[in-house]
């Protein structure tokens, strides 16, 4: 069975500061990993995904994530936070045996001026 | 850019009533999904659908739930007799059949409130 843990249900950063959102997964087979963002009253939008090509994945809006197999992690980063980054971020895993996404609990990112 | 659409955006119903949530997946996609998110909780998988049949379902997806693709464009989730605990945001998603690495594209959701 696969699972995802997102450390920190709420993260607050100042505008211009580094954003780091943590995601650890467990999967019995090599996973596919996804980060989705949910803005208020909207659906889930894909930020980026890891599908066993490059371990450093670049996504939209300046976000990137690094797959580290030894740490079973897929943390999301952005060098400089913008007010418009305030949203809820979900890490999800899809292993190659299953057909569904398993989501973490989400991290709400707040950006202070 | 193509997107998944869902109707209605909000639905309020009485306990015990039947509800049908509708989704229009992206036109060349062949895998369809329903997920739900109870307020303050994780997004949870309900069911996946491919080639006109359920390919996988979770424990949540009991006999009260059913899915259907009644025509070439719509994908529906029916809850036969709603319970209070069915109150949640329901998301439809779709993807191509080119493999599990393919992105699931999500709709904006239907917020269901059962009174």
Short mmCIF file of C-alpha atoms in Angstrom, two decimals, chain B residues 6 8 20-21 24 40 61 71 74 85 89 92-93 103 106 111 113:
data_model
loop_
_atom_site.label_atom_id
_atom_site.label_comp_id
_atom_site.label_asym_id
_atom_site.label_seq_id
_atom_site.Cartn_x
_atom_site.Cartn_y
_atom_site.Cartn_z
CA UNK B 6 -18.40 19.56 -13.35
CA UNK B 8 -23.49 21.58 -10.36
CA UNK B 20 -26.26 12.72 -9.38
CA UNK B 21 -23.04 14.61 -9.88
CA UNK B 24 -17.47 16.19 -18.64
CA UNK B 40 -10.47 19.62 6.48
CA UNK B 61 -17.33 3.28 -2.78
CA UNK B 71 -23.09 9.01 -23.51
CA UNK B 74 -20.63 12.74 -19.57
CA UNK B 85 -21.27 11.94 6.11
CA UNK B 89 -16.32 18.24 -2.23
CA UNK B 92 -13.87 14.34 -11.17
CA UNK B 93 -10.59 13.68 -12.98
CA UNK B 103 -1.38 13.47 -15.40
CA UNK B 106 -9.15 17.57 -12.13
CA UNK B 111 -19.65 20.80 -3.12
CA UNK B 113 -24.10 19.32 1.49
#
